[in-house]
Amino acid sequence: MPRLLGVLESQKQLGGASYPPTLERLTELTGDTLAVTSKALTTKEAKARVLLSRAARGKKKPAPGATLVLLSEDLEAIAQSDRLLEVQLQSARTADAPAVGLAQLPKGLVTPLGRAFKAALAQRITERRLPRTIGALLGKKPLFFFLADAVLPAAGAPARPAAIATDGADRPTADGHGSSAPSSAVSSAQSGPGAPAVSFADRFDAAFSSLDRASGRLNYVTLHALRTALPDIPRDTFDKELGALRRQRRYSLDPSDGRHHQMAEAERDAGIVEGGNLFVYVARRDDA
């Protein structure tokens, strides 16, 4: 239990997409099995300090990839966070029904967190405030959806839309049009014949969203997968532009201790070394 608390505290200090971790991610960070981690969280000491966003229902255990583990003192803050909204939406949506009703979003949450989350959703609607990855149709029965699900690709288009930004931002392109939000260097990729070049930030957002969605929206994508998704970007340029996105607090890097997932050589080679640490994962921050 002391080790679990230490991991949670360290993830909280990292902030953004690192906290609160899912039960699956917490298991990876501690290096234990899911059974050992779950059992530790049922102890009296754990229940006094730690809260799981979802509780077991009868013999059905909460899904480790959809259950967040947080310090009890952070309940109100997490209820209002983009992270909880994204995890709940991902859990509730299906391929056939990607838009989720307001009443469905709190389902599965433990009562105190669910109550606070409902209040936070009502406030979000009033303030028209949503993460860059999520859109909503308002009305008597509001519907929430991932913006990536609202994009209908052209017939025969590749599964990974390299030139489509899925975070809802309207950033400038090479022709100077768009919002006044900052843009990274423009790459040579184009969305079609005669189309203007698309910024690295837009392409990186699209690649991250596509890869993250394919892996279950755990908000952890390897640098190797992202480099592979953007093969025309030189490594030096990739690292420089990713550094700019990190300074803008849009993404963070995370190392792997190698105990849960043994890194392949290609994954290690694609990493970034800083301060003696090898960073191999990228996570999208929710406090941008």
PDB file of C-alpha atoms in Angstrom:
ATOM      1  CA  MET A   1       0.000   0.000   0.000  1.00  0.00           C
ATOM      2  CA  PRO A   2       2.776   2.555   0.710  1.00  0.00           C
ATOM      3  CA  ARG A   3       4.116   1.901  -2.781  1.00  0.00           C
ATOM      4  CA  LEU A   4       0.651   2.431  -4.308  1.00  0.00           C
ATOM      5  CA  LEU A   5       0.274   5.720  -2.476  1.00  0.00           C
ATOM      6  CA  GLY A   6       3.734   6.769  -3.602  1.00  0.00           C
ATOM      7  CA  VAL A   7       2.871   6.057  -7.230  1.00  0.00           C
ATOM      8  CA  LEU A   8      -0.397   7.982  -6.973  1.00  0.00           C
ATOM      9  CA  GLU A   9       1.340  10.958  -5.401  1.00  0.00           C
ATOM     10  CA  SER A  10       4.012  10.976  -8.107  1.00  0.00           C
ATOM     11  CA  GLN A  11       1.403  10.774 -10.870  1.00  0.00           C
ATOM     12  CA  LYS A  12      -0.499  13.617  -9.234  1.00  0.00           C
ATOM     13  CA  GLN A  13       2.635  15.758  -9.348  1.00  0.00           C
ATOM     14  CA  LEU A  14       2.987  15.011 -13.060  1.00  0.00           C
ATOM     15  CA  GLY A  15      -0.593  16.176 -13.564  1.00  0.00           C
ATOM     16  CA  GLY A  16      -2.466  16.247 -16.852  1.00  0.00           C
ATOM     17  CA  ALA A  17      -3.175  12.865 -18.377  1.00  0.00           C
ATOM     18  CA  SER A  18      -1.001  11.103 -15.786  1.00  0.00           C
ATOM     19  CA  TYR A  19      -3.493  11.578 -12.957  1.00  0.00           C
ATOM     20  CA  PRO A  20      -5.616   9.879 -12.004  1.00  0.00           C
ATOM     21  CA  PRO A  21      -4.255   6.711 -13.660  1.00  0.00           C
ATOM     22  CA  THR A  22      -6.544   3.877 -14.649  1.00  0.00           C
ATOM     23  CA  LEU A  23      -6.395   0.731 -12.541  1.00  0.00           C
ATOM     24  CA  GLU A  24      -4.645  -0.886 -15.504  1.00  0.00           C
ATOM     25  CA  ARG A  25      -2.032   1.872 -15.686  1.00  0.00           C
ATOM     26  CA  LEU A  26      -1.500   1.846 -11.906  1.00  0.00           C
ATOM     27  CA  THR A  27      -0.824  -1.885 -12.109  1.00  0.00           C
ATOM     28  CA  GLU A  28       1.757  -1.256 -14.820  1.00  0.00           C
ATOM     29  CA  LEU A  29       3.451   1.475 -12.788  1.00  0.00           C
ATOM     30  CA  THR A  30       3.707  -0.647  -9.635  1.00  0.00           C
ATOM     31  CA  GLY A  31       4.936  -3.703 -11.527  1.00  0.00           C
ATOM     32  CA  ASP A  32       2.438  -5.964  -9.751  1.00  0.00           C
ATOM     33  CA  THR A  33      -0.312  -8.097 -11.237  1.00  0.00           C
ATOM     34  CA  LEU A  34      -3.838  -6.777 -11.523  1.00  0.00           C
ATOM     35  CA  ALA A  35      -4.947  -9.217  -8.823  1.00  0.00           C
ATOM     36  CA  VAL A  36      -2.310  -7.971  -6.360  1.00  0.00           C
ATOM     37  CA  THR A  37      -3.076  -4.305  -7.037  1.00  0.00           C
ATOM     38  CA  SER A  38      -6.835  -4.839  -6.768  1.00  0.00           C
ATOM     39  CA  LYS A  39      -6.439  -6.714  -3.491  1.00  0.00           C
ATOM     40  CA  ALA A  40      -4.262  -3.944  -2.039  1.00  0.00           C
ATOM     41  CA  LEU A  41      -6.967  -1.424  -2.874  1.00  0.00           C
ATOM     42  CA  THR A  42      -9.543  -3.332  -0.829  1.00  0.00           C
ATOM     43  CA  THR A  43      -7.629  -2.996   2.437  1.00  0.00           C
ATOM     44  CA  LYS A  44      -8.848  -0.718   5.230  1.00  0.00           C
ATOM     45  CA  GLU A  45      -5.841   1.573   4.769  1.00  0.00           C
ATOM     46  CA  ALA A  46      -6.522   1.925   1.054  1.00  0.00           C
ATOM     47  CA  LYS A  47     -10.223   2.664   1.482  1.00  0.00           C
ATOM     48  CA  ALA A  48      -9.343   5.488   3.877  1.00  0.00           C
ATOM     49  CA  ARG A  49      -7.090   7.213   1.312  1.00  0.00           C
ATOM     50  CA  VAL A  50      -7.959   5.953  -2.160  1.00  0.00           C
ATOM     51  CA  LEU A  51     -11.111   5.946  -4.278  1.00  0.00           C
ATOM     52  CA  LEU A  52     -11.886   3.850  -7.358  1.00  0.00           C
ATOM     53  CA  SER A  53     -14.148   5.607  -9.833  1.00  0.00           C
ATOM     54  CA  ARG A  54     -16.084   2.371 -10.366  1.00  0.00           C
ATOM     55  CA  ALA A  55     -17.054  -0.314  -7.895  1.00  0.00           C
ATOM     56  CA  ALA A  56     -17.624  -4.031  -8.365  1.00  0.00           C
ATOM     57  CA  ARG A  57     -21.236  -4.990  -9.005  1.00  0.00           C
ATOM     58  CA  GLY A  58     -21.834  -8.414  -7.585  1.00  0.00           C
ATOM     59  CA  LYS A  59     -19.328 -10.782  -9.171  1.00  0.00           C
ATOM     60  CA  LYS A  60     -18.616  -8.347 -11.996  1.00  0.00           C
ATOM     61  CA  LYS A  61     -15.356  -6.506 -11.403  1.00  0.00           C
ATOM     62  CA  PRO A  62     -14.837  -2.957 -12.729  1.00  0.00           C
ATOM     63  CA  ALA A  63     -13.018  -2.782 -16.057  1.00  0.00           C
ATOM     64  CA  PRO A  64      -9.364  -1.899 -15.233  1.00  0.00           C
ATOM     65  CA  GLY A  65      -9.014   0.235 -18.367  1.00  0.00           C
ATOM     66  CA  ALA A  66     -12.101   2.314 -17.517  1.00  0.00           C
ATOM     67  CA  THR A  67     -11.615   2.601 -13.743  1.00  0.00           C
ATOM     68  CA  LEU A  68      -9.643   5.549 -12.418  1.00  0.00           C
ATOM     69  CA  VAL A  69      -7.745   5.371  -9.125  1.00  0.00           C
ATOM     70  CA  LEU A  70      -7.565   8.654  -7.220  1.00  0.00           C
ATOM     71  CA  LEU A  71      -6.813  10.022  -3.800  1.00  0.00           C
ATOM     72  CA  SER A  72     -10.110  10.609  -1.989  1.00  0.00           C
ATOM     73  CA  GLU A  73      -9.188  14.238  -1.307  1.00  0.00           C
ATOM     74  CA  ASP A  74      -9.243  14.925  -5.055  1.00  0.00           C
ATOM     75  CA  LEU A  75     -12.820  13.767  -5.688  1.00  0.00           C
ATOM     76  CA  GLU A  76     -14.255  17.203  -6.500  1.00  0.00           C
ATOM     77  CA  ALA A  77     -11.345  18.171  -8.741  1.00  0.00           C
ATOM     78  CA  ILE A  78     -11.498  14.910 -10.695  1.00  0.00           C
ATOM     79  CA  ALA A  79     -15.280  15.174 -11.069  1.00  0.00           C
ATOM     80  CA  GLN A  80     -14.696  18.417 -12.968  1.00  0.00           C
ATOM     81  CA  SER A  81     -11.719  17.162 -14.972  1.00  0.00           C
ATOM     82  CA  ASP A  82     -11.582  16.489 -18.702  1.00  0.00           C
ATOM     83  CA  ARG A  83      -9.951  13.152 -17.939  1.00  0.00           C
ATOM     84  CA  LEU A  84     -12.989  11.683 -16.191  1.00  0.00           C
ATOM     85  CA  LEU A  85     -15.316  12.927 -18.939  1.00  0.00           C
ATOM     86  CA  GLU A  86     -13.160  11.328 -21.649  1.00  0.00           C
ATOM     87  CA  VAL A  87     -12.899   8.013 -19.791  1.00  0.00           C
ATOM     88  CA  GLN A  88     -16.665   7.893 -19.137  1.00  0.00           C
ATOM     89  CA  LEU A  89     -17.511   8.774 -22.723  1.00  0.00           C
ATOM     90  CA  GLN A  90     -15.142   6.136 -24.066  1.00  0.00           C
ATOM     91  CA  SER A  91     -16.667   3.560 -21.723  1.00  0.00           C
ATOM     92  CA  ALA A  92     -20.249   4.414 -22.697  1.00  0.00           C
ATOM     93  CA  ARG A  93     -19.861   4.829 -26.463  1.00  0.00           C
ATOM     94  CA  THR A  94     -20.038   1.979 -28.965  1.00  0.00           C
ATOM     95  CA  ALA A  95     -19.137   1.764 -32.634  1.00  0.00           C
ATOM     96  CA  ASP A  96     -22.833   1.693 -33.513  1.00  0.00           C
ATOM     97  CA  ALA A  97     -23.773   4.463 -31.062  1.00  0.00           C
ATOM     98  CA  PRO A  98     -20.801   6.830 -30.708  1.00  0.00           C
ATOM     99  CA  ALA A  99     -22.943   9.700 -29.341  1.00  0.00           C
ATOM    100  CA  VAL A 100     -23.832   9.293 -25.676  1.00  0.00           C
ATOM    101  CA  GLY A 101     -26.710  10.928 -23.808  1.00  0.00           C
ATOM    102  CA  LEU A 102     -26.093  13.089 -20.768  1.00  0.00           C
ATOM    103  CA  ALA A 103     -27.844  10.622 -18.467  1.00  0.00           C
ATOM    104  CA  GLN A 104     -25.583   7.761 -19.592  1.00  0.00           C
ATOM    105  CA  LEU A 105     -22.258   9.446 -18.844  1.00  0.00           C
ATOM    106  CA  PRO A 106     -22.261   9.048 -15.023  1.00  0.00           C
ATOM    107  CA  LYS A 107     -23.310   5.384 -15.189  1.00  0.00           C
ATOM    108  CA  GLY A 108     -21.007   3.012 -13.370  1.00  0.00           C
ATOM    109  CA  LEU A 109     -19.408   5.661 -11.166  1.00  0.00           C
ATOM    110  CA  VAL A 110     -19.437   5.242  -7.404  1.00  0.00           C
ATOM    111  CA  THR A 111     -22.166   7.373  -5.820  1.00  0.00           C
ATOM    112  CA  PRO A 112     -20.120  10.306  -4.426  1.00  0.00           C
ATOM    113  CA  LEU A 113     -18.129  10.727  -7.624  1.00  0.00           C
ATOM    114  CA  GLY A 114     -21.198  10.224  -9.804  1.00  0.00           C
ATOM    115  CA  ARG A 115     -23.085  12.945  -7.948  1.00  0.00           C
ATOM    116  CA  ALA A 116     -20.231  15.419  -8.283  1.00  0.00           C
ATOM    117  CA  PHE A 117     -19.726  14.456 -11.943  1.00  0.00           C
ATOM    118  CA  LYS A 118     -23.396  15.161 -12.759  1.00  0.00           C
ATOM    119  CA  ALA A 119     -23.093  18.622 -11.238  1.00  0.00           C
ATOM    120  CA  ALA A 120     -19.888  19.241 -13.188  1.00  0.00           C
ATOM    121  CA  LEU A 121     -21.572  18.198 -16.459  1.00  0.00           C
ATOM    122  CA  ALA A 122     -24.408  20.649 -15.860  1.00  0.00           C
ATOM    123  CA  GLN A 123     -21.852  23.393 -15.270  1.00  0.00           C
ATOM    124  CA  ARG A 124     -19.951  22.440 -18.429  1.00  0.00           C
ATOM    125  CA  ILE A 125     -23.131  22.777 -20.492  1.00  0.00           C
ATOM    126  CA  THR A 126     -23.881  26.186 -18.980  1.00  0.00           C
ATOM    127  CA  GLU A 127     -20.346  27.400 -19.634  1.00  0.00           C
ATOM    128  CA  ARG A 128     -20.057  25.664 -23.046  1.00  0.00           C
ATOM    129  CA  ARG A 129     -16.759  24.175 -21.842  1.00  0.00           C
ATOM    130  CA  LEU A 130     -15.488  20.860 -23.220  1.00  0.00           C
ATOM    131  CA  PRO A 131     -12.116  19.211 -23.924  1.00  0.00           C
ATOM    132  CA  ARG A 132     -10.665  19.693 -27.410  1.00  0.00           C
ATOM    133  CA  THR A 133     -11.446  16.032 -28.182  1.00  0.00           C
ATOM    134  CA  ILE A 134     -15.183  16.173 -27.386  1.00  0.00           C
ATOM    135  CA  GLY A 135     -18.221  17.865 -28.922  1.00  0.00           C
ATOM    136  CA  ALA A 136     -21.839  18.100 -27.813  1.00  0.00           C
ATOM    137  CA  LEU A 137     -25.269  18.587 -29.309  1.00  0.00           C
ATOM    138  CA  LEU A 138     -27.348  20.567 -26.847  1.00  0.00           C
ATOM    139  CA  GLY A 139     -31.100  20.425 -26.379  1.00  0.00           C
ATOM    140  CA  LYS A 140     -33.556  18.650 -24.110  1.00  0.00           C
ATOM    141  CA  LYS A 141     -31.356  15.544 -24.245  1.00  0.00           C
ATOM    142  CA  PRO A 142     -27.724  16.605 -24.849  1.00  0.00           C
ATOM    143  CA  LEU A 143     -25.470  14.196 -26.698  1.00  0.00           C
ATOM    144  CA  PHE A 144     -21.713  13.997 -26.214  1.00  0.00           C
ATOM    145  CA  PHE A 145     -19.306  12.511 -28.753  1.00  0.00           C
ATOM    146  CA  PHE A 146     -15.639  12.381 -29.671  1.00  0.00           C
ATOM    147  CA  LEU A 147     -14.909  14.776 -32.509  1.00  0.00           C
ATOM    148  CA  ALA A 148     -12.980  12.000 -34.261  1.00  0.00           C
ATOM    149  CA  ASP A 149     -16.263  10.065 -34.504  1.00  0.00           C
ATOM    150  CA  ALA A 150     -17.957  13.007 -36.217  1.00  0.00           C
ATOM    151  CA  VAL A 151     -15.546  12.999 -39.172  1.00  0.00           C
ATOM    152  CA  LEU A 152     -16.810  11.090 -42.209  1.00  0.00           C
ATOM    153  CA  PRO A 153     -13.773  10.228 -44.341  1.00  0.00           C
ATOM    154  CA  ALA A 154     -14.007  10.236 -48.097  1.00  0.00           C
ATOM    155  CA  ALA A 155     -14.612   6.930 -49.851  1.00  0.00           C
ATOM    156  CA  GLY A 156     -11.367   5.006 -50.142  1.00  0.00           C
ATOM    157  CA  ALA A 157      -9.541   7.275 -47.679  1.00  0.00           C
ATOM    158  CA  PRO A 158      -6.920   5.634 -45.445  1.00  0.00           C
ATOM    159  CA  ALA A 159      -7.948   4.677 -41.933  1.00  0.00           C
ATOM    160  CA  ARG A 160      -5.469   7.153 -40.462  1.00  0.00           C
ATOM    161  CA  PRO A 161      -6.362  10.696 -41.665  1.00  0.00           C
ATOM    162  CA  ALA A 162      -2.925  12.294 -41.510  1.00  0.00           C
ATOM    163  CA  ALA A 163      -4.224  15.779 -42.289  1.00  0.00           C
ATOM    164  CA  ILE A 164      -7.327  15.947 -40.103  1.00  0.00           C
ATOM    165  CA  ALA A 165      -7.111  17.524 -36.654  1.00  0.00           C
ATOM    166  CA  THR A 166      -9.402  15.703 -34.254  1.00  0.00           C
ATOM    167  CA  ASP A 167      -9.075  18.031 -31.274  1.00  0.00           C
ATOM    168  CA  GLY A 168     -11.537  20.593 -32.621  1.00  0.00           C
ATOM    169  CA  ALA A 169      -8.927  23.360 -32.810  1.00  0.00           C
ATOM    170  CA  ASP A 170      -8.889  25.749 -35.761  1.00  0.00           C
ATOM    171  CA  ARG A 171      -5.195  26.490 -35.986  1.00  0.00           C
ATOM    172  CA  PRO A 172      -3.484  28.302 -38.854  1.00  0.00           C
ATOM    173  CA  THR A 173      -2.340  26.429 -41.938  1.00  0.00           C
ATOM    174  CA  ALA A 174       0.285  27.388 -44.470  1.00  0.00           C
ATOM    175  CA  ASP A 175      -2.067  29.817 -46.231  1.00  0.00           C
ATOM    176  CA  GLY A 176      -2.422  31.872 -43.059  1.00  0.00           C
ATOM    177  CA  HIS A 177      -6.104  31.095 -42.511  1.00  0.00           C
ATOM    178  CA  GLY A 178      -7.566  29.811 -39.288  1.00  0.00           C
ATOM    179  CA  SER A 179      -7.556  31.033 -35.711  1.00  0.00           C
ATOM    180  CA  SER A 180      -4.812  32.957 -33.986  1.00  0.00           C
ATOM    181  CA  ALA A 181      -3.756  29.944 -31.921  1.00  0.00           C
ATOM    182  CA  PRO A 182      -0.035  29.113 -32.174  1.00  0.00           C
ATOM    183  CA  SER A 183       1.045  26.643 -34.801  1.00  0.00           C
ATOM    184  CA  SER A 184       4.128  24.468 -35.143  1.00  0.00           C
ATOM    185  CA  ALA A 185       6.223  24.268 -38.289  1.00  0.00           C
ATOM    186  CA  VAL A 186       4.281  23.244 -41.368  1.00  0.00           C
ATOM    187  CA  SER A 187       5.059  19.839 -42.836  1.00  0.00           C
ATOM    188  CA  SER A 188       4.920  18.821 -46.456  1.00  0.00           C
ATOM    189  CA  ALA A 189       1.860  16.580 -46.025  1.00  0.00           C
ATOM    190  CA  GLN A 190      -1.312  17.621 -47.805  1.00  0.00           C
ATOM    191  CA  SER A 191      -4.934  16.576 -47.448  1.00  0.00           C
ATOM    192  CA  GLY A 192      -5.447  16.322 -51.189  1.00  0.00           C
ATOM    193  CA  PRO A 193      -4.416  17.726 -54.574  1.00  0.00           C
ATOM    194  CA  GLY A 194      -3.898  21.465 -54.310  1.00  0.00           C
ATOM    195  CA  ALA A 195      -4.618  21.534 -50.565  1.00  0.00           C
ATOM    196  CA  PRO A 196      -2.469  23.686 -48.278  1.00  0.00           C
ATOM    197  CA  ALA A 197       0.215  22.045 -46.176  1.00  0.00           C
ATOM    198  CA  VAL A 198      -0.825  20.964 -42.688  1.00  0.00           C
ATOM    199  CA  SER A 199       1.041  21.873 -39.501  1.00  0.00           C
ATOM    200  CA  PHE A 200       2.982  19.322 -37.486  1.00  0.00           C
ATOM    201  CA  ALA A 201       0.674  20.006 -34.519  1.00  0.00           C
ATOM    202  CA  ASP A 202      -2.433  19.104 -36.541  1.00  0.00           C
ATOM    203  CA  ARG A 203      -0.864  15.957 -37.941  1.00  0.00           C
ATOM    204  CA  PHE A 204       0.478  14.913 -34.535  1.00  0.00           C
ATOM    205  CA  ASP A 205      -2.962  15.460 -32.933  1.00  0.00           C
ATOM    206  CA  ALA A 206      -4.613  13.319 -35.596  1.00  0.00           C
ATOM    207  CA  ALA A 207      -2.020  10.545 -35.362  1.00  0.00           C
ATOM    208  CA  PHE A 208      -2.168  10.476 -31.555  1.00  0.00           C
ATOM    209  CA  SER A 209      -5.990  10.361 -31.515  1.00  0.00           C
ATOM    210  CA  SER A 210      -6.090   7.566 -34.087  1.00  0.00           C
ATOM    211  CA  LEU A 211      -3.473   5.431 -32.318  1.00  0.00           C
ATOM    212  CA  ASP A 212      -4.907   6.096 -28.864  1.00  0.00           C
ATOM    213  CA  ARG A 213      -8.391   5.176 -29.989  1.00  0.00           C
ATOM    214  CA  ALA A 214      -7.139   1.941 -31.568  1.00  0.00           C
ATOM    215  CA  SER A 215      -5.472   0.947 -28.286  1.00  0.00           C
ATOM    216  CA  GLY A 216      -8.552   1.571 -26.127  1.00  0.00           C
ATOM    217  CA  ARG A 217      -8.070   5.266 -25.292  1.00  0.00           C
ATOM    218  CA  LEU A 218      -5.668   4.685 -22.412  1.00  0.00           C
ATOM    219  CA  ASN A 219      -4.004   7.993 -23.343  1.00  0.00           C
ATOM    220  CA  TYR A 220      -0.599   6.302 -23.726  1.00  0.00           C
ATOM    221  CA  VAL A 221       0.925   6.035 -27.196  1.00  0.00           C
ATOM    222  CA  THR A 222       4.522   5.047 -27.857  1.00  0.00           C
ATOM    223  CA  LEU A 223       6.866   7.460 -29.559  1.00  0.00           C
ATOM    224  CA  HIS A 224       7.734   4.616 -31.922  1.00  0.00           C
ATOM    225  CA  ALA A 225       4.115   4.337 -33.114  1.00  0.00           C
ATOM    226  CA  LEU A 226       3.877   8.108 -33.578  1.00  0.00           C
ATOM    227  CA  ARG A 227       7.135   8.311 -35.514  1.00  0.00           C
ATOM    228  CA  THR A 228       5.922   5.442 -37.709  1.00  0.00           C
ATOM    229  CA  ALA A 229       2.626   7.279 -38.303  1.00  0.00           C
ATOM    230  CA  LEU A 230       4.529  10.377 -39.490  1.00  0.00           C
ATOM    231  CA  PRO A 231       7.332   8.802 -41.564  1.00  0.00           C
ATOM    232  CA  ASP A 232       8.089  11.934 -43.587  1.00  0.00           C
ATOM    233  CA  ILE A 233       9.032  13.997 -40.514  1.00  0.00           C
ATOM    234  CA  PRO A 234      12.816  13.901 -39.800  1.00  0.00           C
ATOM    235  CA  ARG A 235      13.633  12.820 -36.261  1.00  0.00           C
ATOM    236  CA  ASP A 236      15.234  16.125 -35.301  1.00  0.00           C
ATOM    237  CA  THR A 237      12.207  18.050 -36.563  1.00  0.00           C
ATOM    238  CA  PHE A 238       9.811  15.628 -34.857  1.00  0.00           C
ATOM    239  CA  ASP A 239      11.588  16.033 -31.496  1.00  0.00           C
ATOM    240  CA  LYS A 240      11.789  19.820 -31.832  1.00  0.00           C
ATOM    241  CA  GLU A 241       8.102  20.197 -32.695  1.00  0.00           C
ATOM    242  CA  LEU A 242       7.026  17.735 -29.989  1.00  0.00           C
ATOM    243  CA  GLY A 243       9.074  19.802 -27.554  1.00  0.00           C
ATOM    244  CA  ALA A 244       7.051  22.860 -28.578  1.00  0.00           C
ATOM    245  CA  LEU A 245       3.789  20.982 -27.931  1.00  0.00           C
ATOM    246  CA  ARG A 246       5.088  19.964 -24.501  1.00  0.00           C
ATOM    247  CA  ARG A 247       5.975  23.565 -23.656  1.00  0.00           C
ATOM    248  CA  GLN A 248       2.431  24.495 -24.638  1.00  0.00           C
ATOM    249  CA  ARG A 249       1.334  21.852 -22.078  1.00  0.00           C
ATOM    250  CA  ARG A 250      -0.554  19.884 -24.724  1.00  0.00           C
ATOM    251  CA  TYR A 251       1.412  16.632 -24.290  1.00  0.00           C
ATOM    252  CA  SER A 252       3.720  15.012 -21.746  1.00  0.00           C
ATOM    253  CA  LEU A 253       6.253  12.179 -21.929  1.00  0.00           C
ATOM    254  CA  ASP A 254       6.424   9.146 -19.674  1.00  0.00           C
ATOM    255  CA  PRO A 255       9.114   6.483 -19.173  1.00  0.00           C
ATOM    256  CA  SER A 256       8.582   2.742 -18.933  1.00  0.00           C
ATOM    257  CA  ASP A 257      10.102   0.674 -16.172  1.00  0.00           C
ATOM    258  CA  GLY A 258       9.976  -2.414 -18.408  1.00  0.00           C
ATOM    259  CA  ARG A 259       8.280  -4.604 -15.805  1.00  0.00           C
ATOM    260  CA  HIS A 260       4.760  -4.676 -17.272  1.00  0.00           C
ATOM    261  CA  HIS A 261       5.552  -4.262 -20.955  1.00  0.00           C
ATOM    262  CA  GLN A 262       8.951  -5.345 -22.250  1.00  0.00           C
ATOM    263  CA  MET A 263      10.045  -2.670 -24.692  1.00  0.00           C
ATOM    264  CA  ALA A 264      11.112  -3.844 -28.121  1.00  0.00           C
ATOM    265  CA  GLU A 265      14.423  -2.495 -29.417  1.00  0.00           C
ATOM    266  CA  ALA A 266      12.627  -0.303 -31.952  1.00  0.00           C
ATOM    267  CA  GLU A 267      10.489   1.199 -29.171  1.00  0.00           C
ATOM    268  CA  ARG A 268      13.553   1.986 -27.074  1.00  0.00           C
ATOM    269  CA  ASP A 269      15.385   3.470 -30.065  1.00  0.00           C
ATOM    270  CA  ALA A 270      12.421   5.763 -30.758  1.00  0.00           C
ATOM    271  CA  GLY A 271      12.495   7.153 -27.209  1.00  0.00           C
ATOM    272  CA  ILE A 272      13.779  10.505 -26.012  1.00  0.00           C
ATOM    273  CA  VAL A 273      16.466  10.654 -23.312  1.00  0.00           C
ATOM    274  CA  GLU A 274      16.209  13.510 -20.811  1.00  0.00           C
ATOM    275  CA  GLY A 275      17.869  13.780 -17.421  1.00  0.00           C
ATOM    276  CA  GLY A 276      19.050  10.186 -17.609  1.00  0.00           C
ATOM    277  CA  ASN A 277      15.503   8.879 -18.217  1.00  0.00           C
ATOM    278  CA  LEU A 278      14.329   7.183 -21.407  1.00  0.00           C
ATOM    279  CA  PHE A 279      10.862   8.464 -22.293  1.00  0.00           C
ATOM    280  CA  VAL A 280       8.943   6.157 -24.606  1.00  0.00           C
ATOM    281  CA  TYR A 281       5.269   7.079 -24.054  1.00  0.00           C
ATOM    282  CA  VAL A 282       3.324  10.203 -25.019  1.00  0.00           C
ATOM    283  CA  ALA A 283       0.188  11.308 -23.149  1.00  0.00           C
ATOM    284  CA  ARG A 284      -2.222  14.122 -23.970  1.00  0.00           C
ATOM    285  CA  ARG A 285      -2.595  16.590 -21.123  1.00  0.00           C
ATOM    286  CA  ASP A 286      -6.073  17.635 -20.019  1.00  0.00           C
ATOM    287  CA  ASP A 287      -4.956  20.866 -18.354  1.00  0.00           C
ATOM    288  CA  ALA A 288      -3.793  22.626 -21.514  1.00  0.00           C
TER     289      ALA A 288
END
